[in-house]
Short mmCIF file of C-alpha atoms and ligand atoms in Angstrom, two decimals:
data_model
loop_
_atom_site.label_atom_id
_atom_site.label_comp_id
_atom_site.label_asym_id
_atom_site.label_seq_id
_atom_site.Cartn_x
_atom_site.Cartn_y
_atom_site.Cartn_z
CA MET A 263 -0.13 0.32 -0.11
CA LYS A 264 2.93 2.43 0.51
CA ASP A 265 4.04 2.02 -2.57
CA PHE A 266 2.16 3.93 -5.21
CA LEU A 267 2.29 6.91 -7.57
CA LYS A 268 2.45 10.11 -5.42
CA ARG A 269 1.11 12.66 -7.33
CA THR A 270 -2.10 13.47 -6.15
CA TRP A 271 -4.61 11.43 -3.94
CA ILE A 272 -7.75 11.68 -1.34
CA GLU A 273 -7.81 10.36 1.55
CA VAL A 274 -11.46 9.66 3.13
CA ASP A 275 -11.46 9.16 6.36
CA SER A 276 -13.88 6.26 7.86
CA ASN A 277 -14.12 7.36 11.49
CA ALA A 278 -15.27 10.49 10.17
CA LEU A 279 -17.88 8.86 7.77
CA GLU A 280 -19.17 6.25 10.66
CA GLU A 281 -19.26 9.15 13.05
CA ASN A 282 -21.09 11.32 10.60
CA TYR A 283 -23.91 8.09 9.80
CA LYS A 284 -24.49 7.67 13.74
CA ASN A 285 -24.82 11.28 14.04
CA ILE A 286 -27.40 10.82 11.51
CA ARG A 287 -28.57 7.54 13.12
CA ASN A 288 -29.50 9.77 16.34
CA ILE A 289 -31.49 12.70 15.25
CA VAL A 290 -33.69 10.64 12.59
CA ASP A 291 -37.25 9.04 14.35
CA LYS A 292 -36.00 5.75 15.55
CA ASN A 293 -38.91 4.37 13.31
CA SER A 294 -37.27 5.80 10.40
CA LYS A 295 -34.90 3.76 8.06
CA ILE A 296 -31.39 5.35 6.71
CA MET A 297 -30.79 5.23 2.86
CA CYS A 298 -27.41 5.83 2.30
CA VAL A 299 -27.17 7.46 -1.00
CA VAL A 300 -24.31 6.28 -2.84
CA LYS A 301 -24.73 7.60 -6.14
CA ALA A 302 -22.01 9.88 -8.10
CA ASP A 303 -19.16 6.93 -6.51
CA ALA A 304 -20.65 8.09 -3.12
CA TYR A 305 -20.37 11.77 -4.38
CA GLY A 306 -17.07 11.36 -5.37
CA HIS A 307 -15.66 9.18 -2.08
CA GLY A 308 -15.54 5.84 -3.57
CA ALA A 309 -19.18 3.89 -3.99
CA GLU A 310 -18.09 0.22 -2.82
CA PHE A 311 -16.18 0.80 0.31
CA LEU A 312 -18.31 3.51 1.51
CA SER A 313 -21.27 1.18 0.79
CA ARG A 314 -19.59 -1.74 2.28
CA LEU A 315 -18.87 0.50 5.58
CA TYR A 316 -22.58 1.73 5.66
CA GLN A 317 -24.05 -1.72 5.63
CA ASN A 318 -21.74 -2.57 8.46
CA LEU A 319 -22.83 0.18 9.99
CA GLY A 320 -26.78 -0.65 9.77
CA ALA A 321 -27.66 1.32 7.18
CA ASP A 322 -31.13 -0.15 5.90
CA TRP A 323 -31.10 1.10 2.30
CA LEU A 324 -28.63 2.72 -0.73
CA ALA A 325 -29.84 4.48 -3.48
CA VAL A 326 -27.63 5.19 -6.76
CA SER A 327 -28.67 7.24 -10.02
CA ASN A 328 -28.53 4.40 -12.02
CA LEU A 329 -28.55 0.87 -13.44
CA GLU A 330 -24.55 0.59 -13.55
CA GLU A 331 -24.03 2.32 -9.87
CA ALA A 332 -26.02 -0.36 -8.56
CA ILE A 333 -24.78 -2.86 -10.20
CA GLN A 334 -21.06 -2.10 -9.57
CA ILE A 335 -22.20 -2.20 -5.80
CA ARG A 336 -24.08 -5.17 -5.48
CA LYS A 337 -21.02 -7.11 -7.46
CA SER A 338 -18.56 -6.04 -4.94
CA GLY A 339 -20.95 -8.06 -2.83
CA ILE A 340 -23.81 -5.67 -0.70
CA ASP A 341 -26.97 -7.27 0.00
CA LEU A 342 -28.52 -4.12 1.20
CA PRO A 343 -31.60 -3.47 -0.61
CA ILE A 344 -30.84 -1.01 -3.56
CA LEU A 345 -33.14 2.37 -5.49
CA ILE A 346 -32.16 3.12 -8.66
CA LEU A 347 -33.23 7.15 -8.48
CA GLY A 348 -33.45 7.52 -11.78
CA TYR A 349 -34.58 6.15 -15.58
CA THR A 350 -33.94 2.85 -16.15
CA GLN A 351 -34.81 1.55 -19.39
CA PRO A 352 -37.32 -0.94 -19.14
CA ASP A 353 -36.25 -3.65 -21.10
CA MET A 354 -33.69 -3.76 -19.01
CA ALA A 355 -36.29 -5.21 -16.52
CA CYS A 356 -34.72 -8.59 -16.05
CA LYS A 357 -30.92 -7.16 -15.00
CA LEU A 358 -33.13 -5.29 -12.32
CA SER A 359 -34.77 -8.55 -10.55
CA CYS A 360 -31.74 -10.22 -11.08
CA TYR A 361 -29.64 -8.50 -9.34
CA SER A 362 -32.29 -7.45 -6.85
CA LEU A 363 -32.37 -3.97 -7.26
CA THR A 364 -35.61 -1.35 -7.01
CA GLN A 365 -36.81 1.25 -9.63
CA THR A 366 -38.23 4.33 -9.44
CA VAL A 367 -41.46 4.29 -11.52
CA MET A 368 -42.39 7.70 -12.90
CA SER A 369 -45.37 7.60 -14.37
CA LEU A 370 -47.95 4.97 -15.76
CA SER A 371 -46.69 4.34 -19.37
CA TYR A 372 -43.23 4.04 -17.88
CA ALA A 373 -44.76 1.51 -15.70
CA GLU A 374 -46.49 -0.48 -18.12
CA LYS A 375 -43.59 -0.97 -19.95
CA LEU A 376 -41.40 -2.13 -17.45
CA SER A 377 -44.57 -4.74 -16.50
CA GLU A 378 -44.70 -5.76 -19.83
CA ASN A 379 -40.77 -6.16 -20.03
CA ALA A 380 -40.47 -8.08 -16.78
CA LEU A 381 -43.60 -10.76 -17.56
CA LYS A 382 -41.20 -11.16 -21.25
CA PHE A 383 -38.33 -12.55 -18.74
CA SER A 384 -41.29 -13.88 -15.94
CA VAL A 385 -39.40 -11.62 -13.36
CA ILE A 386 -41.43 -8.98 -10.78
CA VAL A 387 -39.83 -6.00 -10.41
CA ASP A 388 -39.81 -3.92 -7.44
CA VAL A 389 -40.42 -0.57 -7.88
CA HIS A 390 -40.69 3.16 -5.68
CA ILE A 391 -43.26 5.16 -7.27
CA LYS A 392 -42.65 8.67 -7.63
CA ILE A 393 -44.85 11.68 -7.10
CA ASP A 394 -43.70 15.26 -8.05
CA THR A 395 -45.10 17.36 -5.66
CA GLY A 396 -43.17 20.58 -6.92
CA MET A 397 -39.66 20.24 -8.58
CA ASN A 398 -40.99 19.78 -11.62
CA ARG A 399 -38.50 17.22 -12.51
CA ILE A 400 -39.71 13.47 -12.67
CA GLY A 401 -42.66 11.99 -11.10
CA LEU A 402 -46.13 11.66 -11.28
CA ASN A 403 -47.66 15.46 -10.97
CA TYR A 404 -49.14 16.32 -8.03
CA GLN A 405 -49.29 19.65 -7.14
CA ASP A 406 -52.39 20.97 -7.94
CA MET A 407 -55.23 18.64 -5.98
CA SER A 408 -57.58 19.07 -7.87
CA LYS A 409 -56.58 19.03 -11.05
CA ASP A 410 -53.81 16.43 -10.65
CA ARG A 411 -56.52 13.89 -9.57
CA TYR A 412 -55.96 11.87 -12.46
CA ALA A 413 -52.44 10.84 -10.90
CA ILE A 414 -54.11 9.07 -8.15
CA TYR A 415 -55.83 6.56 -10.58
CA GLU A 416 -52.74 6.26 -12.45
CA ILE A 417 -50.95 5.15 -9.30
CA GLU A 418 -53.95 2.58 -8.30
CA LYS A 419 -53.32 0.82 -12.18
CA ILE A 420 -49.54 1.04 -11.69
CA CYS A 421 -50.18 -1.36 -8.27
CA ARG A 422 -52.61 -3.64 -10.35
CA LEU A 423 -49.77 -4.38 -13.07
CA LYS A 424 -48.73 -7.70 -12.25
CA HIS A 425 -45.21 -7.90 -12.96
CA ILE A 426 -44.09 -4.65 -10.86
CA CYS A 427 -44.54 -5.10 -6.99
CA ALA A 428 -44.66 -1.04 -5.55
CA SER A 429 -43.58 -1.39 -2.49
CA GLY A 430 -42.47 2.64 -1.90
CA LEU A 431 -43.64 5.92 -2.64
CA TYR A 432 -41.68 8.68 -2.53
CA THR A 433 -41.30 12.86 -3.30
CA HIS A 434 -37.94 14.49 -3.49
CA PHE A 435 -37.99 18.37 -2.21
CA SER A 436 -36.53 21.53 -4.47
CA SER A 437 -36.02 23.80 -1.48
CA SER A 438 -35.76 21.92 1.79
CA ASP A 439 -32.04 23.70 2.78
CA ASN A 440 -33.71 27.03 2.50
CA LYS A 441 -36.76 26.93 5.50
CA GLN A 442 -39.34 29.66 5.38
CA GLN A 443 -40.99 31.30 8.26
CA LYS A 444 -43.88 32.35 5.21
CA ASN A 445 -45.23 30.19 2.64
CA ASP A 446 -42.43 27.56 2.96
CA TYR A 447 -42.31 25.40 -0.29
CA THR A 448 -41.02 22.30 1.54
CA ILE A 449 -44.42 22.37 3.70
CA TRP A 450 -46.40 22.97 0.86
CA GLN A 451 -44.70 19.75 -0.79
CA PHE A 452 -45.40 17.55 1.83
CA ASN A 453 -48.75 18.38 2.03
CA ASN A 454 -49.05 17.89 -1.55
CA PHE A 455 -47.35 14.61 -1.02
CA GLN A 456 -49.65 13.84 2.49
CA SER A 457 -52.43 14.61 -0.04
CA ALA A 458 -51.62 11.81 -2.49
CA ILE A 459 -51.14 9.55 0.60
CA GLU A 460 -54.80 10.45 1.87
CA ASN A 461 -56.51 9.71 -1.47
CA LEU A 462 -54.79 6.60 -1.97
CA LYS A 463 -55.50 5.19 1.28
CA LYS A 464 -58.81 6.35 0.37
CA LEU A 465 -58.53 3.81 -2.31
CA HIS A 466 -56.78 1.21 -0.02
CA ILE A 467 -53.77 1.63 -1.34
CA GLU A 468 -51.17 1.79 0.94
CA PHE A 469 -47.21 1.73 0.79
CA ARG A 470 -44.74 0.43 3.04
CA LEU A 471 -42.15 2.57 2.73
CA LYS A 472 -43.31 6.63 2.34
CA HIS A 473 -40.36 9.32 2.01
CA CYS A 474 -39.47 12.66 1.54
CA SER A 475 -36.47 13.61 3.04
CA ASN A 476 -33.19 14.58 1.70
CA SER A 477 -30.49 15.98 3.63
CA GLY A 478 -31.92 19.11 4.19
CA ALA A 479 -35.19 18.17 5.27
CA ILE A 480 -33.56 15.79 7.88
CA LEU A 481 -32.02 19.18 9.34
CA ASN A 482 -35.08 21.34 8.55
CA TYR A 483 -38.06 19.48 8.77
CA PRO A 484 -37.77 16.44 11.30
CA SER A 485 -41.56 16.02 11.42
CA MET A 486 -40.92 14.78 7.75
CA ASN A 487 -38.80 11.32 8.65
CA MET A 488 -41.58 9.53 7.78
CA ASP A 489 -40.39 5.45 7.06
CA LEU A 490 -37.73 6.48 5.57
CA VAL A 491 -34.75 9.24 5.05
CA ARG A 492 -32.49 9.60 2.05
CA ALA A 493 -28.66 11.10 3.45
CA GLY A 494 -27.40 12.16 0.90
CA ILE A 495 -24.41 15.21 1.44
CA ILE A 496 -24.56 15.18 5.23
CA LEU A 497 -23.17 11.96 5.07
CA TYR A 498 -20.01 13.20 3.60
CA GLY A 499 -19.23 15.86 6.11
CA LEU A 500 -20.98 18.85 4.46
CA LEU A 501 -23.92 20.58 4.65
CA PRO A 502 -26.99 21.29 2.01
CA SER A 503 -26.00 24.98 1.88
CA SER A 504 -24.59 27.88 3.69
CA LYS A 505 -28.35 28.87 4.89
CA ILE A 506 -28.82 25.82 7.22
CA ASN A 507 -28.44 25.65 11.11
CA ALA A 508 -26.55 22.15 12.05
CA ARG A 509 -28.09 20.49 14.87
CA VAL A 510 -25.40 18.01 15.12
CA LYS A 511 -21.20 18.42 14.40
CA PHE A 512 -20.46 16.13 10.63
CA TYR A 513 -17.31 15.90 9.46
CA PRO A 514 -16.02 16.21 6.15
CA ALA A 515 -14.43 12.82 5.27
CA MET A 516 -12.30 13.52 2.26
CA GLN A 517 -8.78 15.51 2.12
CA TRP A 518 -6.94 16.17 -1.18
CA LYS A 519 -3.11 16.30 -1.37
CA THR A 520 -0.78 16.26 -3.92
CA ILE A 521 3.29 16.92 -3.79
CA ILE A 522 5.68 19.16 -4.84
CA SER A 523 7.47 18.07 -8.18
CA GLN A 524 9.83 21.32 -8.77
CA ILE A 525 10.83 24.41 -6.85
CA LYS A 526 11.83 27.29 -9.26
CA ARG A 527 13.64 30.70 -8.36
CA ILE A 528 12.48 32.86 -10.78
CA ARG A 529 12.81 36.21 -11.95
CA PRO A 530 11.12 39.96 -11.51
CA GLY A 531 9.04 40.24 -14.96
CA SER A 532 8.79 36.73 -15.52
CA ALA A 533 5.02 35.80 -16.74
CA ILE A 534 3.95 32.33 -15.38
CA SER A 535 1.95 29.29 -16.93
CA TYR A 536 -0.62 29.24 -20.04
CA GLY A 537 -1.34 32.47 -21.58
CA GLY A 538 1.12 34.87 -19.30
CA THR A 539 -1.54 35.96 -17.35
CA PHE A 540 0.89 36.57 -14.45
CA CYS A 541 4.03 38.51 -14.39
CA THR A 542 6.01 38.28 -11.04
CA LYS A 543 6.84 41.85 -9.53
CA GLN A 544 9.48 40.60 -7.33
CA LYS A 545 11.61 37.53 -7.21
CA THR A 546 9.22 34.54 -6.34
CA ILE A 547 10.15 30.55 -5.65
CA ALA A 548 7.58 29.03 -7.65
CA ALA A 549 6.73 25.39 -6.96
CA ALA A 550 5.10 23.14 -9.29
CA VAL A 551 2.36 21.10 -8.17
CA PRO A 552 1.11 17.66 -10.45
CA VAL A 553 -2.83 18.67 -10.66
CA GLY A 554 -4.69 19.96 -12.89
CA TYR A 555 -8.83 20.66 -14.11
CA ALA A 556 -8.38 17.30 -15.48
CA ASP A 557 -8.27 15.78 -11.51
CA GLY A 558 -11.18 18.08 -10.94
CA TYR A 559 -9.21 21.03 -9.44
CA PRO A 560 -11.42 23.71 -11.80
CA ARG A 561 -9.66 25.97 -13.87
CA ALA A 562 -11.61 28.89 -12.16
CA LEU A 563 -9.80 28.75 -9.20
CA SER A 564 -6.46 29.99 -11.36
CA ARG A 565 -5.36 33.21 -9.42
CA ARG A 566 -8.00 33.12 -7.14
CA ALA A 567 -7.50 30.07 -4.84
CA GLU A 568 -4.82 28.65 -2.60
CA MET A 569 -3.37 25.72 -1.37
CA ILE A 570 -1.73 24.48 1.99
CA VAL A 571 2.25 23.59 2.74
CA CYS A 572 3.92 23.54 5.76
CA GLY A 573 1.11 24.99 7.32
CA LYS A 574 0.55 28.11 5.90
CA ARG A 575 -1.12 29.35 2.47
CA ALA A 576 0.85 29.07 -0.72
CA PRO A 577 -1.79 31.07 -3.38
CA ILE A 578 -1.71 29.84 -7.26
CA LEU A 579 -0.13 31.25 -9.75
CA GLY A 580 -1.36 32.19 -13.43
CA THR A 581 -3.33 29.50 -14.87
CA ILE A 582 -4.65 26.00 -13.58
CA CYS A 583 -2.80 23.58 -16.96
CA MET A 584 -4.71 20.28 -17.19
CA ASP A 585 -2.38 18.27 -15.37
CA GLN A 586 0.08 20.65 -13.21
CA LEU A 587 -0.33 24.17 -12.11
CA VAL A 588 2.01 26.32 -9.92
CA LEU A 589 1.97 27.59 -6.13
CA ASP A 590 3.64 30.73 -4.55
CA ILE A 591 5.88 29.49 -1.70
CA THR A 592 8.32 32.80 -1.50
CA SER A 593 6.96 33.14 2.54
CA ILE A 594 7.37 29.99 3.01
CA SER A 595 10.28 28.35 4.80
CA GLY A 596 11.06 24.16 4.93
CA ALA A 597 8.85 23.51 1.72
CA ASN A 598 10.98 21.10 -0.28
CA LYS A 599 10.79 18.51 -3.60
CA ASN A 600 8.17 16.26 -2.90
CA SER A 601 6.75 17.94 0.53
CA ILE A 602 2.85 17.36 1.17
CA VAL A 603 0.81 19.76 -0.28
CA THR A 604 -3.07 20.23 1.06
CA ILE A 605 -5.34 20.87 -1.53
CA LEU A 606 -8.59 20.36 0.76
CA GLY A 607 -8.53 19.72 4.88
CA ARG A 608 -5.95 20.36 7.19
CA ASP A 609 -2.37 20.97 7.53
CA LYS A 610 -1.41 22.30 10.87
CA THR A 611 -3.67 25.44 11.79
CA GLU A 612 -4.34 25.82 8.20
CA GLU A 613 -7.54 24.27 6.64
CA ILE A 614 -8.97 24.90 3.46
CA THR A 615 -12.76 23.53 3.37
CA VAL A 616 -14.88 22.54 0.13
CA ASP A 617 -17.02 25.09 0.81
CA GLU A 618 -14.29 27.92 0.69
CA LEU A 619 -13.18 26.40 -2.83
CA SER A 620 -16.85 25.71 -4.20
CA LEU A 621 -18.12 28.95 -3.52
CA LEU A 622 -14.89 30.66 -5.44
CA SER A 623 -15.17 28.60 -8.35
CA ASP A 624 -18.39 29.14 -8.65
CA ARG A 625 -19.65 26.20 -7.73
CA ILE A 626 -21.63 24.26 -4.91
CA ASN A 627 -20.15 21.81 -2.73
CA TYR A 628 -22.06 18.76 -4.11
CA GLU A 629 -20.71 19.74 -7.53
CA LEU A 630 -16.64 20.26 -6.41
CA ILE A 631 -16.35 16.50 -5.08
CA CYS A 632 -18.04 14.34 -7.08
CA THR A 633 -16.01 15.82 -9.59
CA ILE A 634 -12.93 15.09 -8.40
CA GLY A 635 -11.35 12.93 -11.31
CA LYS A 636 -11.01 9.04 -11.69
CA ARG A 637 -6.81 9.51 -11.65
CA VAL A 638 -7.24 10.85 -7.87
CA THR A 639 -6.59 7.55 -6.10
CA ARG A 640 -8.83 7.61 -2.65
CA PHE A 641 -6.89 6.26 0.30
CA PHE A 642 -9.41 4.98 2.97
CA LEU A 643 -8.35 5.48 6.69
CA LYS A 644 -9.34 4.01 9.63
CA GLU A 645 -7.83 5.44 12.60
CA GLY A 646 -5.43 7.31 10.44
CA GLN A 647 -4.08 4.01 8.86
CA ILE A 648 -4.94 3.15 5.26
CA VAL A 649 -7.04 0.21 4.97
CA GLU A 650 -7.95 -0.08 1.30
CA LYS A 651 -6.69 2.11 -1.83
CA LEU A 652 -8.84 2.67 -4.67
CA ASN A 653 -6.62 3.11 -8.48
CA TYR A 654 -9.36 3.58 -10.85
CA ILE A 655 -6.49 3.73 -13.78
CA CYS A 656 -4.55 0.98 -12.80
CA PRO A 657 -6.14 -1.53 -10.23
CA ASN A 658 -4.26 -3.91 -7.97
C1 PLP B 36 -28.96 13.16 -4.32
C2 PLP B 36 -30.77 12.81 -4.01
C3 PLP B 36 -30.91 12.83 -2.32
C4 PLP B 36 -29.79 13.11 -1.59
O1 PLP B 36 -29.82 14.32 -1.95
P1 PLP B 36 -28.80 15.07 -0.42
O2 PLP B 36 -28.90 16.72 -0.54
O3 PLP B 36 -27.25 14.95 -0.69
O4 PLP B 36 -29.01 14.67 1.16
C5 PLP B 36 -31.97 12.65 -2.18
N1 PLP B 36 -33.03 12.02 -2.92
C6 PLP B 36 -32.95 11.93 -3.89
C7 PLP B 36 -33.89 11.74 -4.77
C8 PLP B 36 -31.52 12.49 -4.69
O5 PLP B 36 -31.67 12.26 -6.21
#
């Protein structure tokens, strides 16, 4: 494990992940199940390791965005139920069933096609029906109780289809990270969901698992836990927005590091990197670092962001390249070739957070972490020791 390419890598702290999971378990109603959302490679952290961790911690469900993500996790030996949040083409019915996956159903016509395909293979596909209560993305529309009543009859029809089994009903909030005193949108969405549930009940249609809460709702609307909550960003120690007041502490699980590959003394008046967009005014000590936008470090951070070297902040000079960039280490003593550079995380008293970098690059924290490149090896640490590594380019 020590023998690895020291270029740029991520250290994932499994103790922080464990703490975050337990904190969620503690604040969520004890009768509600926890679904860990591990889509997009567990928000860039590494889906297989994290799924195994959550399974060992007692999580009830996992959620992913698509069939391939689900199969990857299933093949790695996880036997938790897995919900696919997005669309899967109906002719994949056999795969859905053979990997014991639960598919989201977003319309009657989709449900019919899925059931027809399931019949062809003589299988039954487990599904959760998604109601669109105000996100206006996917799901059966149910926002205006008088105009959208037909959705209830469509759900009734879905439930009668022979080769799908509708075991859950859910909706998704668009603004639960931003609670309002007046005319709160999430409460309106929740009321729409409740109304759909009530109207279905009148037709004697009930679902074992009704769910609506994402991280924002877990923190802002504890009364909306229902049968299950879908925890995403807070698992990874980040908050869904800066407006939110977390009732418990979450610990960022990821640190991103690189090393100094070359140090140079640069004369005043020298242009640094592509386009010569930055010119030194004085004698400058510059450190080249092997990380760039192909690793997911946003090019928009050129001349704006900093990295930490020997516990001090070093500004980025000039343009960020595909695979490299240049730091100003003039005022930093003790830096050498091969010194560790912290891109994200803490070194001595300095810390660079995901939120700092996402703000500077006009992104959101979700976006920054899930776009970290597949060239960046992930190391999983327990009590500070590496327990596993994930190299996407050269596995093994
Ligand atoms: C991504 C996603 C979640 C998790 O969202 P967070 O804000 O990260 O908690 C929950 N539900 C659905 C449907 C999602 O797509």
